[in-house]
Structure formats: C-alpha cells, structure tokens
Amino acid sequence: MASVLVTGSADGIGRETAATLAAAGHRVVLHARDEDRAAHARTAAPGAACVVGDLASLRQTRALAHAAAAHGPLDVVIHNAGLGGGRAERAVTEDGIELLFQVNVLAPYLLTALMPRPRRLVYLTSGLESVGVADLDDPQYERKPWDGMQAYSDSKLLDVVLAFAVARRWPGVLSNAVDPGWIKTRLGGPDATDELPEGAETQVWLATATDATATGRYYKRRRELRANPAAYDIAVQERLLSLCADLTGVALPG
C-alpha cells in the first residue's frame, strides 16, 4: 500500500482522489488551506492526517512542506491544489507575487524542492495548457495586459513544464502531468461534462499502478497525449526552475 499526500483535498477532485485512495487501503495525508476546510478534508478519509497551509503564502507553503514530510516517508505526492481562471483583475499575494502564478506554479515547485523525494509525483494541469504561453520574461503579467483565462492557461502549461523538468532532473522519480478533464466541481461549474470519479481516476492510477515506469508524460483518462510543445523544451524547463528558485530562494535539489 502506498503513502500519498494529496494537496487541496478539502473538496472537488482532490477530495475524490483522497477518498478513492483511502477506500483502497492506501495511507492518505490530506491537505487544506485552513482549519475550517481541514474539517471538510477529513470527511474524505476519516482518521487520516491532515496538514494545513495556504499556498498563496510562501511562509505557509514552506511550513506545509515540513509538516507533510513529518508524516512521511511519502511514496507519492499529488499536486492537485490550484486556482481557476477568469479573475477580472490581477491579484497579488502577501509575497508580492501574482496569485495564480504563486498558487498554481510556485507552490508545487516549492513543495517539490523542500520535501524528501517521493517515488512518484503527479501534477494536475488542464486541457487549457494547450493554449498556454510560456512567457518567462513576464509570467506574472506585470507588463502585459491582464487576461485571467490566459493567465490560468499559462499557469497550467507551466505545471506541465514543471512535471517534465522534474522528470528529467530526477530520473529515479516518476513525474507526470494529468489533465483531469472538465469536471463537475465548484471550480468546473454546473455545465461541466464529466463526473468526479473520472476526474480522479488517472491520478489514482499513476499513484498506485504496480507496473508504472513512465515519467515525463502528459495523461488524460490514462491515455498519454502530446502536451503543448513548449513543455518539452529543455531551455523553457530550465528557465522555469531558475525563476522559481529566484522567487522562493530554494533551488531544486539535484
């Protein structure tokens, strides 16, 4: 049985993923943004440990990494937590970093860099990564006009870039990206086409398959797809790692 951390497991796809893993007998470590949401997270896996930390804060993300590591060793980390697009205005965190970029990209990078290496890493992305732009000269929309959906698409592309970069840097770790589909959640909205179990199935499979050997891949419904071409560009991968290291003060080990 595997030991798995699922970030953002208070509701939606993360909660479904945690509940499915727990029901199958795996040891799940839950995560929630605050104590109120932690109570919701615990309903997915009663009795499971739950770590708390707001990914919109570098300080809290660092503390979260240490808290999660204390529940280790972890076999798998599923980077599920994230913010949706569509914000009308650019928002900035307490760290002076654009909110979508910090939560969707910088936080999973920092957790990856600070926590002991698991055997498997799964980064959730979106089909909108296909229209994302890896503009690492201005990833936080400091100079170009704000576009909430484009910023979201960009962040989801950078999640794939991060997954592929880690796969290349850490050959002993299976690091992959997953598009869960358009799922009926608070984030996906009532018009979404797919149900919660479909949104969790690929992450569960990647976390638990006994014959898993693939790394640096992009999946949807257990099928490998081609990602945005920028994700395969080693120069883009290295620039993203360097940018994240500069913003957090933490370099990816190895």
GROMACS .gro file of C-alpha atoms in nm:
model
  254
    1MET     CA    1   0.000   0.000   0.000
    2ALA     CA    2   0.121   0.348  -0.082
    3SER     CA    3   0.152   0.658   0.137
    4VAL     CA    4   0.011   0.955  -0.057
    5LEU     CA    5  -0.015   1.331   0.003
    6VAL     CA    6  -0.299   1.495  -0.191
    7THR     CA    7  -0.288   1.874  -0.186
    8GLY     CA    8  -0.618   2.056  -0.200
    9SER     CA    9  -0.819   1.763  -0.068
   10ALA     CA   10  -1.098   1.959   0.104
   11ASP     CA   11  -1.332   1.936  -0.194
   12GLY     CA   12  -1.366   1.858  -0.562
   13ILE     CA   13  -1.117   1.640  -0.745
   14GLY     CA   14  -0.870   1.639  -0.457
   15ARG     CA   15  -1.126   1.512  -0.210
   16GLU     CA   16  -1.242   1.244  -0.456
   17THR     CA   17  -0.882   1.138  -0.517
   18ALA     CA   18  -0.810   1.113  -0.143
   19ALA     CA   19  -1.132   0.925  -0.074
   20THR     CA   20  -1.066   0.674  -0.354
   21LEU     CA   21  -0.712   0.608  -0.234
   22ALA     CA   22  -0.821   0.570   0.128
   23ALA     CA   23  -1.103   0.333   0.033
   24ALA     CA   24  -0.849   0.114  -0.145
   25GLY     CA   25  -0.643   0.089   0.174
   26HIS     CA   26  -0.369   0.339   0.099
   27ARG     CA   27  -0.242   0.577   0.368
   28VAL     CA   28  -0.351   0.926   0.274
   29VAL     CA   29  -0.222   1.258   0.407
   30LEU     CA   30  -0.481   1.528   0.342
   31HIS     CA   31  -0.422   1.897   0.288
   32ALA     CA   32  -0.642   2.203   0.337
   33ARG     CA   33  -0.593   2.577   0.313
   34ASP     CA   34  -0.715   2.645   0.669
   35GLU     CA   35  -0.861   2.467   0.971
   36ASP     CA   36  -1.223   2.510   0.860
   37ARG     CA   37  -1.151   2.340   0.529
   38ALA     CA   38  -0.947   2.074   0.707
   39ALA     CA   39  -1.270   1.954   0.866
   40HIS     CA   40  -1.414   1.901   0.518
   41ALA     CA   41  -1.098   1.727   0.402
   42ARG     CA   42  -1.113   1.477   0.688
   43THR     CA   43  -1.453   1.353   0.570
   44ALA     CA   44  -1.276   1.209   0.265
   45ALA     CA   45  -1.061   0.982   0.480
   46PRO     CA   46  -1.172   0.973   0.844
   47GLY     CA   47  -0.875   0.927   1.075
   48ALA     CA   48  -0.622   1.040   0.815
   49ALA     CA   49  -0.361   1.302   0.897
   50CYS     CA   50  -0.431   1.648   0.758
   51VAL     CA   51  -0.174   1.922   0.707
   52VAL     CA   52  -0.281   2.285   0.682
   53GLY     CA   53  -0.127   2.569   0.483
   54ASP     CA   54  -0.227   2.840   0.238
   55LEU     CA   55  -0.041   2.802  -0.091
   56ALA     CA   56  -0.085   3.174  -0.153
   57SER     CA   57   0.181   3.230   0.117
   58LEU     CA   58   0.545   3.128   0.073
   59ARG     CA   59   0.584   3.116   0.450
   60GLN     CA   60   0.288   2.881   0.492
   61THR     CA   61   0.395   2.669   0.193
   62ARG     CA   62   0.738   2.619   0.350
   63ALA     CA   63   0.576   2.519   0.678
   64LEU     CA   64   0.341   2.287   0.491
   65ALA     CA   65   0.634   2.110   0.326
   66HIS     CA   66   0.790   2.039   0.665
   67ALA     CA   67   0.458   1.932   0.820
   68ALA     CA   68   0.386   1.692   0.533
   69ALA     CA   69   0.738   1.549   0.547
   70ALA     CA   70   0.683   1.474   0.916
   71HIS     CA   71   0.410   1.229   0.810
   72GLY     CA   72   0.647   1.050   0.574
   73PRO     CA   73   0.807   0.874   0.418
   74LEU     CA   74   0.565   0.952   0.137
   75ASP     CA   75   0.559   0.733  -0.171
   76VAL     CA   76   0.350   0.974  -0.382
   77VAL     CA   77   0.269   1.344  -0.386
   78ILE     CA   78  -0.029   1.454  -0.595
   79HIS     CA   79  -0.015   1.829  -0.659
   80ASN     CA   80  -0.389   1.879  -0.700
   81ALA     CA   81  -0.446   2.219  -0.536
   82GLY     CA   82  -0.494   2.516  -0.764
   83LEU     CA   83  -0.694   2.824  -0.852
   84GLY     CA   84  -0.923   2.864  -1.151
   85GLY     CA   85  -0.912   3.135  -1.411
   86GLY     CA   86  -1.148   3.412  -1.505
   87ARG     CA   87  -1.042   3.669  -1.245
   88ALA     CA   88  -1.132   4.014  -1.372
   89GLU     CA   89  -0.830   4.181  -1.215
   90ARG     CA   90  -0.473   4.086  -1.139
   91ALA     CA   91  -0.429   3.994  -0.771
   92VAL     CA   92  -0.106   3.992  -0.573
   93THR     CA   93  -0.023   3.784  -0.266
   94GLU     CA   94   0.143   3.892   0.058
   95ASP     CA   95   0.472   3.796  -0.110
   96GLY     CA   96   0.416   4.043  -0.393
   97ILE     CA   97   0.363   3.761  -0.645
   98GLU     CA   98   0.070   3.728  -0.885
   99LEU     CA   99  -0.186   3.498  -0.721
  100LEU     CA  100  -0.248   3.243  -0.998
  101PHE     CA  101   0.121   3.201  -1.066
  102GLN     CA  102   0.202   3.160  -0.698
  103VAL     CA  103  -0.067   2.902  -0.617
  104ASN     CA  104  -0.064   2.705  -0.941
  105VAL     CA  105   0.308   2.704  -1.021
  106LEU     CA  106   0.531   2.837  -0.746
  107ALA     CA  107   0.367   2.642  -0.461
  108PRO     CA  108   0.404   2.296  -0.621
  109TYR     CA  109   0.761   2.386  -0.714
  110LEU     CA  110   0.844   2.486  -0.357
  111LEU     CA  111   0.682   2.175  -0.209
  112THR     CA  112   0.873   1.959  -0.456
  113ALA     CA  113   1.201   2.130  -0.376
  114LEU     CA  114   1.163   2.117   0.003
  115MET     CA  115   1.008   1.775   0.064
  116PRO     CA  116   1.201   1.447   0.055
  117ARG     CA  117   1.175   1.291  -0.289
  118PRO     CA  118   0.881   1.053  -0.320
  119ARG     CA  119   0.882   0.770  -0.570
  120ARG     CA  120   0.608   0.935  -0.775
  121LEU     CA  121   0.487   1.289  -0.842
  122VAL     CA  122   0.165   1.388  -1.016
  123TYR     CA  123   0.096   1.748  -1.121
  124LEU     CA  124  -0.258   1.841  -1.219
  125THR     CA  125  -0.292   2.059  -1.524
  126SER     CA  126  -0.580   2.141  -1.760
  127GLY     CA  127  -0.659   2.094  -2.126
  128LEU     CA  128  -0.618   2.470  -2.149
  129GLU     CA  129  -0.243   2.416  -2.123
  130SER     CA  130  -0.263   2.369  -2.500
  131VAL     CA  131  -0.327   2.744  -2.543
  132GLY     CA  132  -0.091   2.848  -2.265
  133VAL     CA  133   0.214   3.061  -2.336
  134ALA     CA  134   0.543   3.003  -2.158
  135ASP     CA  135   0.632   3.371  -2.136
  136LEU     CA  136   0.900   3.351  -1.871
  137ASP     CA  137   1.000   3.712  -1.933
  138ASP     CA  138   0.665   3.820  -1.786
  139PRO     CA  139   0.487   3.519  -1.633
  140GLN     CA  140   0.314   3.733  -1.371
  141TYR     CA  141   0.154   3.981  -1.613
  142GLU     CA  142   0.348   4.271  -1.467
  143ARG     CA  143   0.391   4.441  -1.805
  144LYS     CA  144   0.138   4.291  -2.044
  145PRO     CA  145  -0.239   4.350  -2.007
  146TRP     CA  146  -0.415   4.121  -1.760
  147ASP     CA  147  -0.620   3.834  -1.906
  148GLY     CA  148  -0.750   3.599  -1.636
  149MET     CA  149  -0.821   3.298  -1.855
  150GLN     CA  150  -0.494   3.332  -2.043
  151ALA     CA  151  -0.305   3.363  -1.713
  152TYR     CA  152  -0.476   3.043  -1.595
  153SER     CA  153  -0.388   2.862  -1.920
  154ASP     CA  154  -0.029   2.982  -1.888
  155SER     CA  155  -0.007   2.853  -1.531
  156LYS     CA  156  -0.141   2.513  -1.635
  157LEU     CA  157   0.118   2.491  -1.913
  158LEU     CA  158   0.388   2.574  -1.660
  159ASP     CA  159   0.263   2.288  -1.440
  160VAL     CA  160   0.338   2.051  -1.729
  161VAL     CA  161   0.677   2.217  -1.780
  162LEU     CA  162   0.748   2.164  -1.408
  163ALA     CA  163   0.646   1.797  -1.420
  164PHE     CA  164   0.869   1.734  -1.722
  165ALA     CA  165   1.160   1.929  -1.573
  166VAL     CA  166   1.146   1.726  -1.251
  167ALA     CA  167   1.126   1.402  -1.453
  168ARG     CA  168   1.443   1.498  -1.637
  169ARG     CA  169   1.630   1.622  -1.329
  170TRP     CA  170   1.525   1.328  -1.108
  171PRO     CA  171   1.537   1.011  -1.319
  172GLY     CA  172   1.463   0.795  -1.015
  173VAL     CA  173   1.123   0.961  -0.965
  174LEU     CA  174   0.818   0.909  -1.186
  175SER     CA  175   0.693   1.263  -1.250
  176ASN     CA  176   0.390   1.313  -1.474
  177ALA     CA  177   0.116   1.565  -1.554
  178VAL     CA  178  -0.257   1.492  -1.568
  179ASP     CA  179  -0.547   1.671  -1.734
  180PRO     CA  180  -0.845   1.555  -1.523
  181GLY     CA  181  -1.099   1.682  -1.775
  182TRP     CA  182  -1.386   1.927  -1.731
  183ILE     CA  183  -1.528   1.801  -1.404
  184LYS     CA  184  -1.849   1.897  -1.223
  185THR     CA  185  -1.695   2.070  -0.922
  186ARG     CA  186  -1.715   2.415  -0.768
  187LEU     CA  187  -1.426   2.509  -0.996
  188GLY     CA  188  -1.557   2.332  -1.307
  189GLY     CA  189  -1.911   2.463  -1.267
  190PRO     CA  190  -2.250   2.301  -1.333
  191ASP     CA  191  -2.205   2.288  -1.711
  192ALA     CA  192  -1.900   2.061  -1.691
  193THR     CA  193  -1.927   1.739  -1.889
  194ASP     CA  194  -1.761   1.484  -1.659
  195GLU     CA  195  -1.826   1.343  -1.314
  196LEU     CA  196  -1.591   1.345  -1.014
  197PRO     CA  197  -1.474   0.981  -1.037
  198GLU     CA  198  -1.349   1.047  -1.391
  199GLY     CA  199  -1.154   1.346  -1.265
  200ALA     CA  200  -0.967   1.137  -1.009
  201GLU     CA  201  -0.907   0.809  -1.189
  202THR     CA  202  -0.583   0.892  -1.371
  203GLN     CA  203  -0.412   1.034  -1.062
  204VAL     CA  204  -0.511   0.726  -0.861
  205TRP     CA  205  -0.379   0.501  -1.137
  206LEU     CA  206  -0.047   0.684  -1.159
  207ALA     CA  207  -0.012   0.679  -0.781
  208THR     CA  208  -0.079   0.309  -0.737
  209ALA     CA  209  -0.010   0.112  -1.057
  210THR     CA  210   0.239  -0.161  -0.972
  211ASP     CA  211   0.382  -0.172  -1.324
  212ALA     CA  212   0.430   0.206  -1.365
  213THR     CA  213   0.758   0.303  -1.531
  214ALA     CA  214   0.672   0.607  -1.743
  215THR     CA  215   0.791   0.954  -1.649
  216GLY     CA  216   0.777   1.295  -1.812
  217ARG     CA  217   0.439   1.221  -1.970
  218TYR     CA  218   0.106   1.401  -2.006
  219TYR     CA  219  -0.208   1.196  -1.944
  220LYS     CA  220  -0.586   1.218  -1.968
  221ARG     CA  221  -0.810   0.921  -1.889
  222ARG     CA  222  -0.498   0.703  -1.857
  223ARG     CA  223  -0.402   0.782  -2.217
  224GLU     CA  224  -0.077   0.957  -2.299
  225LEU     CA  225  -0.131   1.275  -2.502
  226ARG     CA  226   0.106   1.527  -2.656
  227ALA     CA  227   0.133   1.839  -2.445
  228ASN     CA  228   0.195   2.194  -2.558
  229PRO     CA  229   0.531   2.184  -2.746
  230ALA     CA  230   0.682   2.434  -2.500
  231ALA     CA  231   0.664   2.173  -2.224
  232TYR     CA  232   0.927   1.959  -2.397
  233ASP     CA  233   1.171   2.247  -2.446
  234ILE     CA  234   1.463   2.194  -2.207
  235ALA     CA  235   1.552   2.564  -2.221
  236VAL     CA  236   1.200   2.652  -2.105
  237GLN     CA  237   1.219   2.391  -1.829
  238GLU     CA  238   1.549   2.528  -1.704
  239ARG     CA  239   1.427   2.888  -1.716
  240LEU     CA  240   1.120   2.797  -1.512
  241LEU     CA  241   1.328   2.617  -1.249
  242SER     CA  242   1.564   2.914  -1.230
  243LEU     CA  243   1.277   3.162  -1.198
  244CYS     CA  244   1.111   2.960  -0.924
  245ALA     CA  245   1.439   2.928  -0.738
  246ASP     CA  246   1.492   3.303  -0.757
  247LEU     CA  247   1.141   3.381  -0.629
  248THR     CA  248   1.146   3.130  -0.344
  249GLY     CA  249   1.514   3.128  -0.253
  250VAL     CA  250   1.509   2.748  -0.283
  251ALA     CA  251   1.676   2.562  -0.569
  252LEU     CA  252   1.551   2.224  -0.682
  253PRO     CA  253   1.798   1.969  -0.538
  254GLY     CA  254   1.994   1.768  -0.790
   0.00000   0.00000   0.00000
